Short mmCIF file of C-alpha atoms in Angstrom, two decimals:
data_model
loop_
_atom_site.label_atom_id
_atom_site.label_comp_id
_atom_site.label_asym_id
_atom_site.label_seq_id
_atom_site.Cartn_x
_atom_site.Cartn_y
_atom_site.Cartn_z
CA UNK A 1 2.64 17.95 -16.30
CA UNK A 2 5.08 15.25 -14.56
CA UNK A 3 8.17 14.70 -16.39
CA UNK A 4 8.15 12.74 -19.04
CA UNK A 5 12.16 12.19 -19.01
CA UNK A 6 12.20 10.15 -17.03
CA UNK A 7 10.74 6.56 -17.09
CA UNK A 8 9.43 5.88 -13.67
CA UNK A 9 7.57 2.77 -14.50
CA UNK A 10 10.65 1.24 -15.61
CA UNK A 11 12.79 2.63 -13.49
CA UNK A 12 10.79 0.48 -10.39
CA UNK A 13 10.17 -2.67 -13.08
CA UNK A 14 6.45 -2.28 -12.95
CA UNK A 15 3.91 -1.75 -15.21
CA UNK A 16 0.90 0.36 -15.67
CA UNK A 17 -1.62 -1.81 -14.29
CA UNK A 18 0.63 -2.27 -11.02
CA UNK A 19 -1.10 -2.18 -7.65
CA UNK A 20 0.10 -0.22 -4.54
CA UNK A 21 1.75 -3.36 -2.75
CA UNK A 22 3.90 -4.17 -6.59
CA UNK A 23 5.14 -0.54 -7.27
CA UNK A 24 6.27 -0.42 -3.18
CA UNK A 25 8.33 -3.59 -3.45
CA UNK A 26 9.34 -2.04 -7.07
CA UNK A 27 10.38 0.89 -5.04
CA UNK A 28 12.32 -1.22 -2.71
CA UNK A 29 15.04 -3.12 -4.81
CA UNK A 30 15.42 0.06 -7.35
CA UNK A 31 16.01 2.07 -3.72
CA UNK A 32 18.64 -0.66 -2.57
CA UNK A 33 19.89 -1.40 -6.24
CA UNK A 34 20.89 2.40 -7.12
CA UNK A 35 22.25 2.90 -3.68
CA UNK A 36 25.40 4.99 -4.61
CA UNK A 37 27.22 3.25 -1.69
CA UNK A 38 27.15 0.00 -3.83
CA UNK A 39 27.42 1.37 -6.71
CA UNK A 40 24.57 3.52 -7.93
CA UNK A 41 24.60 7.78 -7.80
CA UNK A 42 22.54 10.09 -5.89
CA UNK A 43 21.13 10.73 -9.16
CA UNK A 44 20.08 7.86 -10.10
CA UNK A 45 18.65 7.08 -6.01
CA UNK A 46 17.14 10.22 -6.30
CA UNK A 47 15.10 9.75 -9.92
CA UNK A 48 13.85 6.58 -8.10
CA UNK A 49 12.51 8.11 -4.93
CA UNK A 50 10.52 10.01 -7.59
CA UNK A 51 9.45 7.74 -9.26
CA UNK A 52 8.04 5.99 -6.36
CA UNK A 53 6.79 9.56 -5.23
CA UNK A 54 4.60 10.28 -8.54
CA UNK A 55 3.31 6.52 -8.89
CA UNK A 56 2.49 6.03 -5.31
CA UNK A 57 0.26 8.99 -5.34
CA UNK A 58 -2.98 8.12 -7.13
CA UNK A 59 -3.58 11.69 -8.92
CA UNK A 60 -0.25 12.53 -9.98
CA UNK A 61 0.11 8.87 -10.70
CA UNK A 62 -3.22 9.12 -13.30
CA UNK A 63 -1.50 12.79 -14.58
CA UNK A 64 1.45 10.76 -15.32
CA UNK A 65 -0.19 7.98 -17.14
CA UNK A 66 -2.45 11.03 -19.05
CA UNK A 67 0.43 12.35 -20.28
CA UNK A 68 2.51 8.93 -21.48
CA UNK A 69 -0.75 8.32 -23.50
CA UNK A 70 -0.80 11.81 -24.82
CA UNK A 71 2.48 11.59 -26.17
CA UNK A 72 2.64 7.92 -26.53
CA UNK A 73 5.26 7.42 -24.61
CA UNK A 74 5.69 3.26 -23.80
CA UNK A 75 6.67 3.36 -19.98
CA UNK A 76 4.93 0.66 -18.43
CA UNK A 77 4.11 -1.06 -21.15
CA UNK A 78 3.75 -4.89 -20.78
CA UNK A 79 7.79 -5.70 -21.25
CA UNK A 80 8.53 -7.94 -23.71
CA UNK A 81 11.93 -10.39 -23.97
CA UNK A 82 13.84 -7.72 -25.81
CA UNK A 83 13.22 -5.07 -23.40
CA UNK A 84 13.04 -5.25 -19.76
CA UNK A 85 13.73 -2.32 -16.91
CA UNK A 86 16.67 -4.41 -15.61
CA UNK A 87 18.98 -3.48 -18.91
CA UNK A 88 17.54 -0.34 -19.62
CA UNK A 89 17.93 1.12 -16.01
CA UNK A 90 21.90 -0.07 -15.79
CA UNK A 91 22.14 1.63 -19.16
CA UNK A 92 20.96 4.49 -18.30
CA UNK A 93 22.50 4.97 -15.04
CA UNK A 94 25.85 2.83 -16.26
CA UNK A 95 26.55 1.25 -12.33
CA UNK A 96 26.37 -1.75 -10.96
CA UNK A 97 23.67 -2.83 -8.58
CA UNK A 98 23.74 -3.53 -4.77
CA UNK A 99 22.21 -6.74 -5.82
CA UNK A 100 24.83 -7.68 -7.04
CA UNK A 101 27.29 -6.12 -4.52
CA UNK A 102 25.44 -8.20 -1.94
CA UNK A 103 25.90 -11.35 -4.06
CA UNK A 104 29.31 -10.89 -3.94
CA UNK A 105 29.45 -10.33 -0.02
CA UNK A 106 27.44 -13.34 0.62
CA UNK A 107 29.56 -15.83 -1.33
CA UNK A 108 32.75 -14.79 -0.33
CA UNK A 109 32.91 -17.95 1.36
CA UNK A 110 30.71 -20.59 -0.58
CA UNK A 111 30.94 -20.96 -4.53
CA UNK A 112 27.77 -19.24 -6.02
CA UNK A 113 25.66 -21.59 -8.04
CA UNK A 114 25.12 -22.11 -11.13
CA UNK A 115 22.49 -20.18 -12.78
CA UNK A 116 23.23 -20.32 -17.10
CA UNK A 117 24.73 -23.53 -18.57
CA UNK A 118 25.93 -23.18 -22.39
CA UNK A 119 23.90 -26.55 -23.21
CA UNK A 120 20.96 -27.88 -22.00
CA UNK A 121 20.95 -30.82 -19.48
CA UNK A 122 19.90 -34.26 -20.54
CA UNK A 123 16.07 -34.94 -19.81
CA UNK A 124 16.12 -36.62 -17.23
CA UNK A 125 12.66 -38.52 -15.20
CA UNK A 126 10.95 -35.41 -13.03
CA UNK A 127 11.89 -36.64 -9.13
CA UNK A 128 9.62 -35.57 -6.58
CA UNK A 129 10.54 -32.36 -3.93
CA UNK A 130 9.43 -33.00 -0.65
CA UNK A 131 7.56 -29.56 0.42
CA UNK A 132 8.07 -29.19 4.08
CA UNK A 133 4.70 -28.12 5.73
CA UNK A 134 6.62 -24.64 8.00
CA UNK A 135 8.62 -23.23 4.64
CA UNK A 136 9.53 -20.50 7.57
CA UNK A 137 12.03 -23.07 8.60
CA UNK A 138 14.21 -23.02 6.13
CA UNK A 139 17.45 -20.71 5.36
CA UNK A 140 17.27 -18.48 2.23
CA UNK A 141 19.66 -21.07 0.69
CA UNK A 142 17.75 -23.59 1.24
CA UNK A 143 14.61 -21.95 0.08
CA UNK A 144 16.34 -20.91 -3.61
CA UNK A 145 17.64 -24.62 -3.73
CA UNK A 146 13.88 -25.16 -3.48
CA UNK A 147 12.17 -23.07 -5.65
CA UNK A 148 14.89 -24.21 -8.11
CA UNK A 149 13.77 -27.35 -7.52
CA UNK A 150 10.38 -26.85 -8.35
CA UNK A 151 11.27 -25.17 -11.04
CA UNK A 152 10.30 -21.49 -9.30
CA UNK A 153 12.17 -18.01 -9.97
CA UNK A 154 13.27 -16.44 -6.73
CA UNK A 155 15.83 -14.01 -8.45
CA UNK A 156 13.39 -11.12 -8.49
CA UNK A 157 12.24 -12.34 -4.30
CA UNK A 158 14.71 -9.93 -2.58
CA UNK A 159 13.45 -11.06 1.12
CA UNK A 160 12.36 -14.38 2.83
CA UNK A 161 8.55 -13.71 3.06
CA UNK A 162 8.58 -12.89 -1.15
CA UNK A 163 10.18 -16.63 -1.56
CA UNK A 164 8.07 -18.30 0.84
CA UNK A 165 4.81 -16.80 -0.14
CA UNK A 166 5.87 -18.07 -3.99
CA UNK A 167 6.46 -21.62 -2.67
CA UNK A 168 2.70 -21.49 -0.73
CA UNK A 169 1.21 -20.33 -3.81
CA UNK A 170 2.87 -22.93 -6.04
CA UNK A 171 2.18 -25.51 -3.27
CA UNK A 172 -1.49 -24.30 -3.28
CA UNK A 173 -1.92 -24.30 -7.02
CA UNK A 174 -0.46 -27.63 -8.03
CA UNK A 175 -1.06 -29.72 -4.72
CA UNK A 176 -4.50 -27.96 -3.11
CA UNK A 177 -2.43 -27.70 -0.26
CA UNK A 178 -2.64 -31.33 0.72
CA UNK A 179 0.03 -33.60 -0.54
CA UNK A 180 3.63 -32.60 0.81
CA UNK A 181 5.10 -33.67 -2.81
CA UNK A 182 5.84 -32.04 -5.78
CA UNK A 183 6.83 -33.18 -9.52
CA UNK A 184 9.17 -30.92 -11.37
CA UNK A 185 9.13 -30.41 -15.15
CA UNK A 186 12.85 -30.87 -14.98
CA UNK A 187 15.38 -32.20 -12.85
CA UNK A 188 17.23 -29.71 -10.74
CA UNK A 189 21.12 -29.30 -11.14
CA UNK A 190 23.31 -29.58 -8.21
CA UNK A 191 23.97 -26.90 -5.79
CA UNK A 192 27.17 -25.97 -4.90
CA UNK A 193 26.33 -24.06 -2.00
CA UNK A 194 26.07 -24.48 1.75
CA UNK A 195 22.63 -24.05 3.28
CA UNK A 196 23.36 -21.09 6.36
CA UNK A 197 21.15 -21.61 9.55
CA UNK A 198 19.35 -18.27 10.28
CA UNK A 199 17.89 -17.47 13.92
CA UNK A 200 14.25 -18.14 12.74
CA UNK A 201 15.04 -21.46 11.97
CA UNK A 202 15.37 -22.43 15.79
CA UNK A 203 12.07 -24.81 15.88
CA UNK A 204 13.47 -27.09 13.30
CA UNK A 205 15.69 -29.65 12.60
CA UNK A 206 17.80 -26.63 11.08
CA UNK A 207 19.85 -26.56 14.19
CA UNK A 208 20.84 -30.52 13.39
CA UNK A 209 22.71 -29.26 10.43
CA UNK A 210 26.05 -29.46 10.53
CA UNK A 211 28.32 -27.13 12.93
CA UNK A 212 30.16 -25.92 9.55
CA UNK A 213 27.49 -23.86 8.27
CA UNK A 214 26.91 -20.16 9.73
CA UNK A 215 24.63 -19.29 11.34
CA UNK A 216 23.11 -16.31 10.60
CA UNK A 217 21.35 -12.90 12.98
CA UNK A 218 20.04 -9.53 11.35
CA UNK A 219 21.42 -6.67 13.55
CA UNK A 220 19.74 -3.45 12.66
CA UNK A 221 21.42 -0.02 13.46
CA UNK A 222 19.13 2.79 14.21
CA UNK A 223 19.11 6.41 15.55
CA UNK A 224 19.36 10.12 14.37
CA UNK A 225 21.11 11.26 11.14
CA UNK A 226 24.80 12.12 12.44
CA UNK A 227 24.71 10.03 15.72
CA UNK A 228 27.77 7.68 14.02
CA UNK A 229 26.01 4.57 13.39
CA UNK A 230 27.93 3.78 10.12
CA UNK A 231 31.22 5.05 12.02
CA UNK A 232 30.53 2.55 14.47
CA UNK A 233 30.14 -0.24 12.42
CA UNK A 234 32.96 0.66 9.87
CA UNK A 235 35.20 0.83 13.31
CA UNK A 236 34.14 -2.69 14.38
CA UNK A 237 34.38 -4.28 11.14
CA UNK A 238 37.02 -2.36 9.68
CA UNK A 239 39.18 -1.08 12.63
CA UNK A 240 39.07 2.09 10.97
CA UNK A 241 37.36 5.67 11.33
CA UNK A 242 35.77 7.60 8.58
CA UNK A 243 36.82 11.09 9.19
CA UNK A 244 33.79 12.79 6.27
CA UNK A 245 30.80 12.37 6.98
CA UNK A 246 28.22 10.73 4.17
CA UNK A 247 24.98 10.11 5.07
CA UNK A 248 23.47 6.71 4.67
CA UNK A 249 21.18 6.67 1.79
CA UNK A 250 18.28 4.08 2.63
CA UNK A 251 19.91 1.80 4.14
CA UNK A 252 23.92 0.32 3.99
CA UNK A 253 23.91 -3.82 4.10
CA UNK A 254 27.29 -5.62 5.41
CA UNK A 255 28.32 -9.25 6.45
CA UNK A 256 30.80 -10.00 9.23
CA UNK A 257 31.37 -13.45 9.90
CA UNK A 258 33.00 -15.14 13.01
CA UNK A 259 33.28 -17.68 15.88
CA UNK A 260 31.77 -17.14 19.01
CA UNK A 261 31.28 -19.01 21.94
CA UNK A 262 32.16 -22.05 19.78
CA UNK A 263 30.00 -20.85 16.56
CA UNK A 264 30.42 -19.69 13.51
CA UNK A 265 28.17 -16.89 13.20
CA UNK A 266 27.24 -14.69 10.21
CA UNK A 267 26.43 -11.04 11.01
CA UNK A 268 24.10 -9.21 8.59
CA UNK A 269 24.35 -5.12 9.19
CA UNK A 270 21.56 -3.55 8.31
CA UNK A 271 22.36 0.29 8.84
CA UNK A 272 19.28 2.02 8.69
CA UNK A 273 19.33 6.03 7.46
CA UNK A 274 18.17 8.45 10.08
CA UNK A 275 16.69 10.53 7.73
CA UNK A 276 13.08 10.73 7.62
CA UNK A 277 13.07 10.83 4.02
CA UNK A 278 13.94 7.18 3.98
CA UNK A 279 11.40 5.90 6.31
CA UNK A 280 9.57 4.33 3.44
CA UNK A 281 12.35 2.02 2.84
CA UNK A 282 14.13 1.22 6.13
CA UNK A 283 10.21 -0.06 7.43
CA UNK A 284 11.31 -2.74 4.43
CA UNK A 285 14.02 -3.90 6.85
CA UNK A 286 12.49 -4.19 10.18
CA UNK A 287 11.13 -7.79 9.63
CA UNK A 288 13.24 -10.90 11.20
CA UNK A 289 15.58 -9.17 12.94
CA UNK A 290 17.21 -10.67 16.00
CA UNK A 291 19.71 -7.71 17.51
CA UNK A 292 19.13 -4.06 17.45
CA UNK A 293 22.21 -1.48 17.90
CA UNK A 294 20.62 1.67 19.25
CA UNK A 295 22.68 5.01 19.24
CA UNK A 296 22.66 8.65 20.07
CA UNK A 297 25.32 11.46 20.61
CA UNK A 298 26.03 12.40 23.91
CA UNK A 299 26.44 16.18 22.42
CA UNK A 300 23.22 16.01 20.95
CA UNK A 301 20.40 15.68 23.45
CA UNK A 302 17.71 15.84 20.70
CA UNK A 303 19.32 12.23 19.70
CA UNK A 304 18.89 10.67 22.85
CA UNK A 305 14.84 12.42 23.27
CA UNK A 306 14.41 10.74 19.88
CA UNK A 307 15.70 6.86 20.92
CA UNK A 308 11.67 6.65 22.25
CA UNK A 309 10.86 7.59 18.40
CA UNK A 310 12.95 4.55 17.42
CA UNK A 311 11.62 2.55 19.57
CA UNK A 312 7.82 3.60 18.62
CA UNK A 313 8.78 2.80 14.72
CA UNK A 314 10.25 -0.73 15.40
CA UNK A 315 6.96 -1.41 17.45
CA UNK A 316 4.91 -0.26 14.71
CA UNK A 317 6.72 -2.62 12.32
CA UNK A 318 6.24 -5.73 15.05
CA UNK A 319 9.69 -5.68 16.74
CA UNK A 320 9.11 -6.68 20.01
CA UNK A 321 12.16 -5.45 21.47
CA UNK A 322 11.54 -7.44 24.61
CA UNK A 323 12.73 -10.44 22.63
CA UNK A 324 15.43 -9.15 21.07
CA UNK A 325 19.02 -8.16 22.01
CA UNK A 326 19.40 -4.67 22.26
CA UNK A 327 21.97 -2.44 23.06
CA UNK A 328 22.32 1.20 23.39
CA UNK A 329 25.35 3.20 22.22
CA UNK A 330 26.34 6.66 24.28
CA UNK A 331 28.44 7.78 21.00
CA UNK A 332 31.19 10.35 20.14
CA UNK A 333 31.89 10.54 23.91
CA UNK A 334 35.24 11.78 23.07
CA UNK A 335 33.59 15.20 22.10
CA UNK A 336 32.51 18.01 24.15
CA UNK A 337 30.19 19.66 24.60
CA UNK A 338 28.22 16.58 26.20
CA UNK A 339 24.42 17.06 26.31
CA UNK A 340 23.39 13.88 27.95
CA UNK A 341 24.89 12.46 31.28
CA UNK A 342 26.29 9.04 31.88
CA UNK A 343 23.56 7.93 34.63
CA UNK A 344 20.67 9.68 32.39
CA UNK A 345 21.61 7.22 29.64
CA UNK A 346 22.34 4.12 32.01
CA UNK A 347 19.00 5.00 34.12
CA UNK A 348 16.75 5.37 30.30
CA UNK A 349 18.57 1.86 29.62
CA UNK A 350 17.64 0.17 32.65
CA UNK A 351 14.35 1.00 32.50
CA UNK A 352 14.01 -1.05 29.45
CA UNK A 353 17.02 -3.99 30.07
CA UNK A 354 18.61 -2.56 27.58
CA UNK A 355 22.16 -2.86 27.81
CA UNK A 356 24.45 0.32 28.20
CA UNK A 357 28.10 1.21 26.30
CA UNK A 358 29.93 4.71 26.25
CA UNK A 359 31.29 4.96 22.71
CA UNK A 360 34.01 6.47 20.59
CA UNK A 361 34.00 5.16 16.44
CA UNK A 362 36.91 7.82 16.54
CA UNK A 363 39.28 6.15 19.35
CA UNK A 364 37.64 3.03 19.59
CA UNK A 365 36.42 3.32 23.05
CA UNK A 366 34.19 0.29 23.81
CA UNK A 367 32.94 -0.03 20.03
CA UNK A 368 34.15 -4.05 20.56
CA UNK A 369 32.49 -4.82 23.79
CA UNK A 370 29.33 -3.10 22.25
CA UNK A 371 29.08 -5.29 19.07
CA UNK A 372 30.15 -8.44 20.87
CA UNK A 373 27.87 -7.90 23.71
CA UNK A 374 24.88 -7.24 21.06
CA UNK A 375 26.18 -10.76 19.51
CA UNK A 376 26.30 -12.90 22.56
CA UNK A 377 23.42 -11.84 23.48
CA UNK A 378 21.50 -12.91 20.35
CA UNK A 379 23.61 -15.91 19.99
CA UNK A 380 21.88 -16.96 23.83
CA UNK A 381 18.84 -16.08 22.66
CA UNK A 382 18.98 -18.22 20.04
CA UNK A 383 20.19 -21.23 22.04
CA UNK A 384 17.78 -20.72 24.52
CA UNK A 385 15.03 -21.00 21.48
CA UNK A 386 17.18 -24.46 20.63
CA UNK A 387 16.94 -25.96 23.67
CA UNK A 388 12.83 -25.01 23.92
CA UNK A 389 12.37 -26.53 20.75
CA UNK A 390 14.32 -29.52 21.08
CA UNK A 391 16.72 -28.69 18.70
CA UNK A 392 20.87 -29.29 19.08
#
């Protein structure tokens, strides 16, 4: 018999009737939102992975749902307005979510808007949204001022595709795909936020929008457990080194904004966990990314065989790493012991025009020439794409 204490439908916020596709996304933001790096516990990470485990396997799934009737237990019951996974699960595990860790990150700089007002806003005559026809276009900002346009939830959308597949479907439903117009049933209230260019938006009139607002490039770290890819990136954006060792769980999110080259750039980290065990979720993360941050440890020669592994799972989940920036991070050469030559790794880099960097998160060696090379790199890319497009 699977456990019955623990509530797995809930736990992932689906119900009983949930398909394969709903209780992997479920899987997904519980994953990232019980992260015990932003807040969660390995408990609490662990009782989701499974959850996902038990409910993603069609027999012990139907055991599981046996026994709730048996017993009458009501996980994954329809939810009703009094009871929904979101309170229950924060009770239960009393932390705070990464969702709203990464809230915080991303409006360090721009006010967040308004979601709740005390009283209701006057009625006011429903104005008409103009749809545009390539919703791919448009920053996530833009696409929540949107959907709140139109009247659309996009809380529970944790990536771009969720939001703009929403938008189609409501564009479908109400409009048979034709007209590019839209009524509201209520007016939308101002947004106090800035719209933030992203690198997919490079065929629109994005790129008109003023210089002010970021622009912003997914960098994904990847590579063996223990090859220092969080080190790395806690010694670039911190200018610190992180002596313990912790494992990433999942997958560890950061922002680092700057200027270069004459723009103001937003970096999004996504370190991805070496650990197999997390595969399920870090293939969540591979999608619009526009810089990759390969590394292996020079003492380790198993994590250098293994950067062809990496490069097979990015391919598998359509990174084509010919289009991307990529560079390739010889770490912990401060060490000895050193497994893995200096022309091995510049000749394996060539190979591929990937470019090369001899690292040390624990001196510093390089770690700034490595990031900012990745970033320049993706910043041209993205220029180039401009200047194909039209777009200034």
């Amino acid at each position: 018999m699977e456990k019955l204490n623990r509530n797995h439908y809930e736990l992932l916020g689906v119900t009983r009737d949930a398909d394969s596709d709903v209780i992997k996304k479920g899987y997904r933001k519980a994953a990232l939102e019980h992260h015990p790096d932003k807040g969660g516990t390995d408990d609490a990470f662990q009782a989701v992975k499974e959850a996902y485990d038990v409910l993603s396997d069609p027999i012990r799934k139907r055991n599981y749902d046996r026994d709730l009737k048996k017993y009458g237990m009501k996980d994954g019951l329809k939810k009703t307005k009094s009871s929904t996974n979101a309170a229950s699960t924060k009770n239960n595990f009393k932390k705070q979510s990464t969702t709203k860790n990464y809230q915080r990150e991303e409006t360090k700089s721009y006010p967040k808007e308004e979601t709740k007002s005390k009283k209701p806003e006057p009625t006011a005559k429903p104005k008409q949204v103009q749809i545009p026809d390539n919703l791919k276009t448009l920053s996530i900002k833009e696409l929540k001022a949107l959907m709140k346009q139109l009247n659309l939830k996009s809380d529970d959308c944790f990536e771009k595709k969720e939001m703009i597949d929403r938008v189609e479907e409501y564009k479908s439903r109400t409009q048979g795909g034709g007209s590019k117009k839209a009524t509201p049933q209520a007016p939308p209230r101002s947004s106090a936020s800035k719209p933030t260019r992203t690198a997919s938006n490079t065929s629109t009139s994005a790129g008109a929008m003023g210089t002010d607002e970021p622009i912003a490039f997914k960098i994904l770290s990847v590579g063996n457990q223990e090859v220092g890819k969080s080190c790395l990136i806690k010694r670039y954006c911190e200018g610190r080194f992180v002596k313990r060792y912790i494992s990433t769980i999942g997958i560890d999110y950061g922002v680092k904004r700057m200027n270069l080259d004459g723009a103001n750039i937003s970096i999004n980290f996504f370190d991805l966990s070496g650990n197999d065990d997390y595969k399920l979720i870090r293939e969540e993360f591979y999608e619009d990314t526009q810089g990759v941050l390969m590394v292996y440890d020079v003492d380790n020669r198993d994590s250098y065989v293994n950067l062809v592994h990496w490069e097979s799972e990015m391919r598998q989940n359509s990174i084509d790493l010919k289009s991307l920036g990529v560079v390739v991070c010889a770490n912990k050469v401060d060490a000895r012991g050193r497994e893995v030559s200096t022309s091995e790794g510049q000749k394996w880099c060539k190979l591929r025009g990937y470019t090369y960097f001899e690292t040390s998160a624990n001196d510093g060696k390089n770690v700034s020439e490595a990031f900012e090379s990745l970033f320049q790199k993706v910043l041209d890319k993205f220029r180039t794409a401009q200047n194909k497009f039209g777009v200034s």
